[in-house]
């Protein structure tokens, strides 16, 4: 996950969830207190048809969530 690029504007806390039916979601990873510009998260090669990011806490500067890019390999 690539964030905004300034620690006070980066999304602080979020969950990554996966689903195969778009109804039942499994938490794959949870990040809290983030100030980094880039988070590398390993999902252990789990296979899901759908992936979503649930914002728990936006940035500290203006209460907005900023995620610049998501790269899935």
Coordinates of C-alpha atoms in Angstrom, one line a residue:
X1 CA 0.0 0.0 0.0
X2 CA 1.4 3.4 -1.0
X3 CA 0.2 6.3 1.1
X4 CA 0.2 10.0 0.6
X5 CA 3.9 10.6 1.4
X6 CA 3.7 12.7 4.5
X7 CA 3.4 11.0 7.9
X8 CA 0.7 13.4 9.1
X9 CA -1.4 12.8 5.9
X10 CA -1.0 9.0 5.7
X11 CA -3.9 6.8 6.6
X12 CA -3.3 5.7 10.2
X13 CA -5.3 2.5 10.7
X14 CA -7.0 0.1 8.3
X15 CA -7.9 -3.5 7.7
X16 CA -7.5 -5.6 4.5
X17 CA -10.3 -8.0 4.0
X18 CA -10.9 -10.8 1.5
X19 CA -14.0 -12.6 0.2
X20 CA -15.0 -15.1 -2.4
X21 CA -18.7 -14.1 -2.4
X22 CA -18.6 -10.4 -1.7
X23 CA -20.8 -11.0 1.4
X24 CA -18.6 -12.9 3.9
X25 CA -15.4 -11.1 4.6
X26 CA -12.2 -12.4 6.3
X27 CA -9.7 -10.1 7.9
X28 CA -6.3 -10.7 6.2
X29 CA -4.3 -8.0 7.8
X30 CA -4.7 -5.1 10.2
X31 CA -2.5 -2.0 10.4
X32 CA -2.7 0.5 13.2
X33 CA -0.8 3.7 14.1
X34 CA 0.8 3.9 10.6
X35 CA 3.0 6.8 9.8
X36 CA 5.0 5.1 7.0
X37 CA 4.6 6.1 3.3
X38 CA 4.7 2.4 2.2
X39 CA 3.4 -0.7 3.9
X40 CA 4.3 -4.1 2.5
X41 CA 1.8 -6.7 3.7
X42 CA 2.1 -10.4 3.0
X43 CA -1.2 -12.2 2.5
X44 CA 0.3 -15.7 2.6
X45 CA -0.8 -16.5 -1.0
X46 CA -4.4 -16.8 0.0
X47 CA -6.9 -16.7 -2.9
X48 CA -9.9 -14.4 -2.9
X49 CA -12.1 -13.1 -5.6
X50 CA -12.6 -9.8 -3.8
X51 CA -10.3 -7.6 -1.7
X52 CA -11.3 -4.4 0.2
X53 CA -9.7 -1.9 2.5
X54 CA -11.7 -0.8 5.5
X55 CA -10.5 2.5 7.0
X56 CA -10.4 2.5 10.8
X57 CA -8.6 5.8 11.4
X58 CA -7.9 8.3 8.7
X59 CA -4.9 10.7 8.8
X60 CA -4.2 12.9 11.8
X61 CA -4.0 16.2 10.0
X62 CA -7.5 16.6 8.5
X63 CA -9.5 13.3 9.2
X64 CA -9.3 12.1 5.6
X65 CA -8.1 8.7 4.3
X66 CA -5.4 8.8 1.7
X67 CA -4.1 5.7 -0.1
X68 CA -2.3 6.6 -3.3
X69 CA -1.9 3.1 -4.7
X70 CA -2.4 -0.6 -4.0
X71 CA -0.1 -3.1 -5.6
X72 CA -1.0 -6.8 -5.5
X73 CA 1.5 -9.4 -6.7

